[in-house]
CSV table of C-alpha atoms in Angstrom, one decimal:
chain,number,residue,atom,x,y,z
N,1,MET,CA,-78.9,202.6,-17.3
N,2,SER,CA,-81.7,201.5,-19.5
N,3,THR,CA,-81.0,200.5,-23.1
N,4,TYR,CA,-84.5,200.8,-24.2
N,5,ASN,CA,-84.9,202.5,-27.6
N,6,LYS,CA,-86.0,206.1,-27.6
N,7,ILE,CA,-88.6,207.4,-30.0
N,8,GLY,CA,-87.9,210.8,-31.7
N,9,LEU,CA,-90.4,213.4,-30.7
N,10,ALA,CA,-92.0,215.8,-33.1
N,11,VAL,CA,-93.0,218.4,-30.5
N,12,PHE,CA,-90.7,221.0,-29.1
N,13,LEU,CA,-91.1,223.2,-26.1
N,14,ALA,CA,-90.0,226.8,-26.1
N,15,PHE,CA,-89.2,228.3,-22.8
N,16,GLY,CA,-88.0,231.5,-21.2
N,17,LEU,CA,-84.9,231.2,-19.1
N,18,ALA,CA,-86.3,233.1,-16.1
N,19,ALA,CA,-84.4,232.5,-12.9
N,20,CYS,CA,-86.6,231.8,-10.0
N,21,GLY,CA,-86.2,231.7,-6.2
N,22,GLY,CA,-87.3,228.9,-4.0
N,23,GLY,CA,-90.1,228.4,-1.5
N,24,GLY,CA,-92.7,225.7,-1.8
N,25,SER,CA,-95.3,223.5,-0.3
N,26,GLY,CA,-94.6,220.8,2.3
N,27,SER,CA,-97.9,219.1,1.9
N,28,PRO,CA,-98.6,215.9,-0.1
N,29,SER,CA,-99.8,216.4,-3.7
N,30,ALA,CA,-103.5,216.4,-4.5
N,31,ALA,CA,-105.0,213.2,-5.9
N,32,ALA,CA,-104.1,213.1,-9.6
N,33,THR,CA,-106.9,213.4,-12.1
N,34,SER,CA,-106.9,213.7,-15.9
N,35,THR,CA,-107.8,216.6,-18.1
N,36,ASN,CA,-108.1,216.5,-21.9
N,37,GLN,CA,-107.4,219.4,-24.2
N,38,SER,CA,-107.5,219.3,-28.0
N,39,SER,CA,-105.3,221.4,-30.3
N,40,ASN,CA,-106.9,222.9,-33.5
N,41,ALA,CA,-104.1,221.6,-35.8
N,42,ALA,CA,-101.9,218.6,-36.2
N,43,PHE,CA,-98.5,218.3,-34.5
N,44,ARG,CA,-95.6,219.5,-36.5
N,45,ASP,CA,-91.9,220.3,-35.9
N,46,ALA,CA,-91.5,223.7,-34.2
N,47,MET,CA,-88.2,225.4,-33.5
N,48,PRO,CA,-87.6,226.7,-30.0
N,49,SER,CA,-87.9,230.4,-29.4
N,50,ALA,CA,-84.8,232.6,-29.6
N,51,SER,CA,-84.5,232.5,-25.8
N,52,ALA,CA,-84.4,228.7,-25.7
N,53,GLN,CA,-81.0,227.0,-25.2
N,54,ALA,CA,-79.6,223.7,-24.0
N,55,VAL,CA,-79.0,223.2,-20.3
N,56,ASN,CA,-75.6,221.6,-20.1
N,57,LEU,CA,-73.9,222.3,-16.8
N,58,THR,CA,-70.2,221.7,-16.4
N,59,ASP,CA,-70.5,221.2,-12.7
N,60,ALA,CA,-72.9,218.4,-12.1
N,61,SER,CA,-73.1,219.2,-8.4
N,62,ALA,CA,-75.3,222.2,-9.1
N,63,GLY,CA,-78.6,222.2,-10.9
N,64,SER,CA,-80.1,224.6,-13.4
N,65,VAL,CA,-82.6,227.1,-12.1
N,66,TYR,CA,-85.3,227.7,-14.7
N,67,ASN,CA,-88.9,228.7,-14.0
N,68,ALA,CA,-91.1,225.7,-15.0
N,69,ALA,CA,-94.1,228.0,-15.4
N,70,ALA,CA,-92.2,229.9,-18.2
N,71,TYR,CA,-92.4,226.9,-20.5
N,72,LYS,CA,-94.7,227.0,-23.5
N,73,ILE,CA,-95.9,223.9,-25.3
N,74,ASN,CA,-96.3,224.7,-29.0
N,75,LEU,CA,-98.6,222.5,-31.0
N,76,ASP,CA,-98.7,223.5,-34.7
N,77,GLY,CA,-98.8,227.2,-33.8
N,78,LYS,CA,-101.1,226.9,-30.8
N,79,SER,CA,-99.3,227.7,-27.6
N,80,TYR,CA,-100.0,226.3,-24.2
N,81,LYS,CA,-98.5,228.0,-21.2
N,82,VAL,CA,-97.4,225.5,-18.6
N,83,SER,CA,-98.5,227.9,-15.9
N,84,ASP,CA,-102.1,227.6,-17.3
N,85,LEU,CA,-102.1,223.8,-17.1
N,86,ALA,CA,-103.7,222.2,-14.0
N,87,SER,CA,-101.3,221.9,-11.1
N,88,ASP,CA,-100.6,218.4,-9.7
N,89,LYS,CA,-102.8,216.8,-12.3
N,90,VAL,CA,-102.2,214.9,-15.6
N,91,THR,CA,-103.2,217.0,-18.7
N,92,ASN,CA,-103.5,215.5,-22.2
N,93,LEU,CA,-102.7,217.7,-25.1
N,94,VAL,CA,-104.1,215.9,-28.2
N,95,ASN,CA,-103.7,216.7,-31.9
N,96,GLN,CA,-106.7,217.2,-34.2
N,97,GLU,CA,-106.4,213.7,-35.7
N,98,GLY,CA,-106.2,212.2,-32.2
N,99,ASN,CA,-103.2,210.1,-33.1
N,100,GLU,CA,-100.6,212.0,-31.1
N,101,THR,CA,-100.7,212.9,-27.4
N,102,VAL,CA,-98.4,214.9,-25.1
N,103,ARG,CA,-99.2,213.9,-21.5
N,104,THR,CA,-98.0,216.4,-18.9
N,105,TYR,CA,-97.8,216.8,-15.2
N,106,ARG,CA,-97.0,220.2,-13.7
N,107,GLN,CA,-95.7,220.9,-10.2
N,108,GLN,CA,-94.7,224.2,-8.7
N,109,PHE,CA,-91.0,223.8,-9.6
N,110,SER,CA,-91.0,221.2,-12.3
N,111,ILE,CA,-92.7,219.9,-15.5
N,112,ILE,CA,-92.7,216.2,-16.6
N,113,ALA,CA,-94.1,215.2,-20.0
N,114,GLY,CA,-94.4,212.1,-22.1
N,115,ARG,CA,-95.5,211.6,-25.7
N,116,PHE,CA,-97.1,208.7,-27.5
N,117,SER,CA,-98.6,208.2,-30.9
N,118,SER,CA,-100.2,205.8,-33.3
N,119,GLU,CA,-100.3,205.5,-37.1
N,120,LYS,CA,-102.2,203.5,-39.6
N,121,ILE,CA,-100.5,201.5,-42.2
N,122,GLY,CA,-101.9,199.7,-45.2
N,123,GLY,CA,-105.0,200.6,-47.2
N,124,GLU,CA,-103.1,200.6,-50.5
N,125,ASN,CA,-104.7,199.5,-53.7
N,126,LEU,CA,-103.4,196.1,-55.0
N,127,LYS,CA,-101.7,196.3,-58.3
N,128,ASP,CA,-103.4,193.2,-59.7
N,129,ASP,CA,-106.8,194.3,-58.5
N,130,PRO,CA,-107.2,198.1,-58.2
N,131,GLU,CA,-110.6,197.6,-56.5
N,132,MET,CA,-109.1,195.7,-53.6
N,133,THR,CA,-107.0,197.3,-50.9
N,134,THR,CA,-104.7,195.9,-48.2
N,135,ALA,CA,-105.9,195.7,-44.7
N,136,VAL,CA,-105.4,198.7,-42.4
N,137,ALA,CA,-103.4,198.1,-39.3
N,138,GLU,CA,-102.8,200.5,-36.4
N,139,VAL,CA,-99.2,200.7,-35.1
N,140,LYS,CA,-98.8,202.2,-31.6
N,141,ASN,CA,-95.7,203.9,-30.4
N,142,PRO,CA,-95.4,203.5,-26.6
N,143,MET,CA,-95.0,206.6,-24.4
N,144,VAL,CA,-91.6,208.0,-23.9
N,145,VAL,CA,-90.9,210.5,-21.1
N,146,GLY,CA,-89.3,213.3,-23.1
N,147,LEU,CA,-89.2,216.2,-20.6
N,148,VAL,CA,-88.1,216.3,-17.0
N,149,ASN,CA,-87.1,219.9,-16.2
N,150,GLY,CA,-87.6,222.9,-14.0
N,151,GLU,CA,-85.9,224.6,-11.1
N,152,ALA,CA,-83.3,221.9,-10.2
N,153,THR,CA,-82.1,221.9,-6.6
N,154,GLN,CA,-78.8,223.7,-6.3
N,155,THR,CA,-77.8,222.3,-2.9
N,156,LEU,CA,-79.3,219.2,-1.5
N,157,PRO,CA,-80.1,218.7,2.2
N,158,THR,CA,-77.3,217.0,4.1
N,159,SER,CA,-79.5,215.4,6.7
N,160,GLY,CA,-83.1,214.4,7.3
N,161,LYS,CA,-85.6,211.9,5.8
N,162,TYR,CA,-88.3,213.1,3.4
N,163,ALA,CA,-91.3,211.3,1.9
N,164,TYR,CA,-92.4,212.4,-1.5
N,165,ASN,CA,-95.9,211.6,-2.6
N,166,GLY,CA,-97.4,212.2,-6.0
N,167,ALA,CA,-98.4,210.6,-9.3
N,168,ALA,CA,-97.2,208.0,-11.8
N,169,PHE,CA,-98.7,208.2,-15.2
N,170,GLY,CA,-98.6,206.1,-18.4
N,171,GLU,CA,-100.5,206.4,-21.6
N,172,THR,CA,-103.9,205.9,-20.1
N,173,GLU,CA,-103.4,205.2,-16.4
N,174,ILE,CA,-102.6,207.3,-13.4
N,175,GLY,CA,-101.2,205.7,-10.3
N,176,LYS,CA,-99.7,206.8,-7.0
N,177,LEU,CA,-96.0,207.4,-6.3
N,178,THR,CA,-94.4,207.1,-2.9
N,179,TYR,CA,-90.7,207.8,-2.7
N,180,ASN,CA,-88.5,208.1,0.4
N,181,VAL,CA,-85.1,209.8,0.6
N,182,ASP,CA,-82.7,209.5,3.5
N,183,PHE,CA,-80.3,212.5,3.0
N,184,ASP,CA,-78.1,211.2,5.9
N,185,LYS,CA,-77.3,208.1,4.0
N,186,ARG,CA,-77.9,209.7,0.6
N,187,VAL,CA,-80.2,207.0,-0.7
N,188,GLY,CA,-83.7,206.7,-1.9
N,189,SER,CA,-86.4,204.1,-2.6
N,190,GLY,CA,-90.1,203.8,-3.2
N,191,SER,CA,-93.0,202.3,-5.1
N,192,VAL,CA,-95.7,202.9,-7.6
N,193,THR,CA,-99.2,201.5,-7.1
N,194,GLY,CA,-102.5,201.8,-9.0
N,195,LEU,CA,-101.3,200.9,-12.6
N,196,ALA,CA,-103.1,197.8,-13.8
N,197,SER,CA,-100.8,197.2,-16.7
N,198,SER,CA,-97.7,197.1,-14.5
N,199,GLY,CA,-98.9,196.0,-11.1
N,200,LYS,CA,-97.0,197.3,-8.2
N,201,ILE,CA,-93.6,198.7,-9.2
N,202,ASP,CA,-90.8,198.7,-6.6
N,203,LEU,CA,-88.2,201.4,-7.0
N,204,LEU,CA,-85.2,199.8,-5.5
N,205,GLU,CA,-82.8,201.6,-3.2
N,206,ALA,CA,-80.1,203.6,-4.9
N,207,SER,CA,-77.7,206.3,-4.1
N,208,ILE,CA,-77.8,210.0,-4.8
N,209,LYS,CA,-75.3,210.8,-7.6
N,210,ASN,CA,-74.5,213.2,-10.4
N,211,THR,CA,-77.1,212.5,-13.1
N,212,SER,CA,-78.3,213.8,-16.4
N,213,PHE,CA,-81.6,213.7,-18.4
N,214,ASN,CA,-81.7,214.1,-22.1
N,215,ASN,CA,-85.0,215.9,-22.8
N,216,GLU,CA,-86.0,214.8,-26.3
N,217,ILE,CA,-89.0,217.1,-26.4
N,218,ASP,CA,-87.1,220.4,-26.2
N,219,GLY,CA,-83.5,219.1,-27.0
N,220,THR,CA,-82.0,220.1,-23.6
N,221,LEU,CA,-79.6,218.1,-21.5
N,222,VAL,CA,-80.1,218.6,-17.7
N,223,THR,CA,-77.1,217.7,-15.6
N,224,THR,CA,-77.7,217.8,-11.8
N,225,GLN,CA,-78.0,215.5,-8.8
N,226,GLY,CA,-80.5,212.8,-8.6
N,227,ILE,CA,-81.0,209.1,-8.2
N,228,GLU,CA,-80.7,206.3,-10.8
N,229,GLY,CA,-81.8,202.8,-9.8
N,230,HIS,CA,-83.5,199.6,-10.9
N,231,SER,CA,-87.2,198.9,-10.7
N,232,ASN,CA,-89.2,195.7,-10.4
N,233,SER,CA,-92.8,195.4,-11.7
N,234,GLU,CA,-95.2,192.7,-10.6
N,235,LYS,CA,-96.3,192.1,-14.2
N,236,LEU,CA,-93.4,193.4,-16.4
N,237,GLY,CA,-90.3,192.4,-14.4
N,238,LYS,CA,-87.1,194.4,-14.3
N,239,GLY,CA,-86.7,198.0,-15.4
N,240,ASP,CA,-84.9,201.2,-14.5
N,241,TYR,CA,-85.8,204.5,-13.0
N,242,LYS,CA,-84.4,208.0,-12.6
N,243,VAL,CA,-85.4,211.0,-10.5
N,244,HIS,CA,-84.2,214.5,-10.2
N,245,PHE,CA,-84.7,217.0,-7.3
N,246,PHE,CA,-86.4,220.3,-7.9
N,247,GLY,CA,-87.0,223.4,-5.8
N,248,LYS,CA,-84.6,225.4,-3.6
N,249,ASN,CA,-85.0,222.9,-0.7
N,250,ALA,CA,-85.6,219.7,-2.8
N,251,GLU,CA,-89.3,220.1,-2.3
N,252,GLU,CA,-90.1,218.0,-5.4
N,253,ILE,CA,-88.9,215.1,-7.5
N,254,GLY,CA,-89.6,214.3,-11.1
N,255,GLY,CA,-88.4,211.5,-13.4
N,256,ALA,CA,-89.3,208.4,-15.3
N,257,ILE,CA,-89.5,204.6,-15.0
N,258,MET,CA,-88.3,202.7,-18.1
N,259,GLN,CA,-90.1,199.4,-18.7
N,260,LYS,CA,-90.2,197.0,-21.7
N,261,ASN,CA,-93.7,198.2,-22.7
N,262,GLY,CA,-92.9,202.0,-22.5
N,263,GLU,CA,-92.1,204.6,-19.9
N,264,ILE,CA,-93.9,206.0,-17.0
N,265,GLY,CA,-93.7,209.6,-15.8
N,266,ILE,CA,-93.3,210.1,-12.0
N,267,ALA,CA,-93.6,213.3,-9.9
N,268,GLY,CA,-94.0,214.0,-6.2
N,269,LYS,CA,-93.6,216.6,-3.5
N,270,ARG,CA,-92.9,216.4,0.2
């Protein structure tokens, strides 16, 4: 799998462990749009609530069933309920200084989120001339997908072909995801279009397997069934991708594409 370096995240998500039954939509997702929301205070470390705990399944053939709508995103004391975020749309949660952003995409059974930030360095007074300061440079930390979680599918279909349609989102762009799964052959493949920085991204065919996703945003480890494969971008070349299945009947997928310039969140429904 990808060896790209992960960036530590300063935002934690507290969530209730509410078990939830299935049932979902079979229609394609609505066209993705972007919504901006600003917090009233800067990001800071926040401990999970008492009900929060790691998801670490001993049997990788069965997923974890947690209600995605029960998540709360805490930004320096201000709480955002995932259920209040726009469905099937990208929402930006931005700190007061505007230098850290959590970018989320909520579906009925899952939540996918990435984080990116920037910081300014320099501006110090020079020792030999106190009236002079060093130049100020802005350092940008690329987006890392730090949360892929929700009501993981317990039992995957054993037959049938499903097309999942939804969104792919980077730091500033929103594209379209198309992903096809053949449960007879237990393989999946697809593509992402509409991202100018990457060009078309082919998600190469790979097999369904036991997978895990380390959620850096809330510290959980989700172990379930999904697909891990290689990607190929028109502009950025080779990368990797990972998707998990969500919903009682695998109604949704969610995951990430790892590229050399950062990561892309992907989400779709059938």
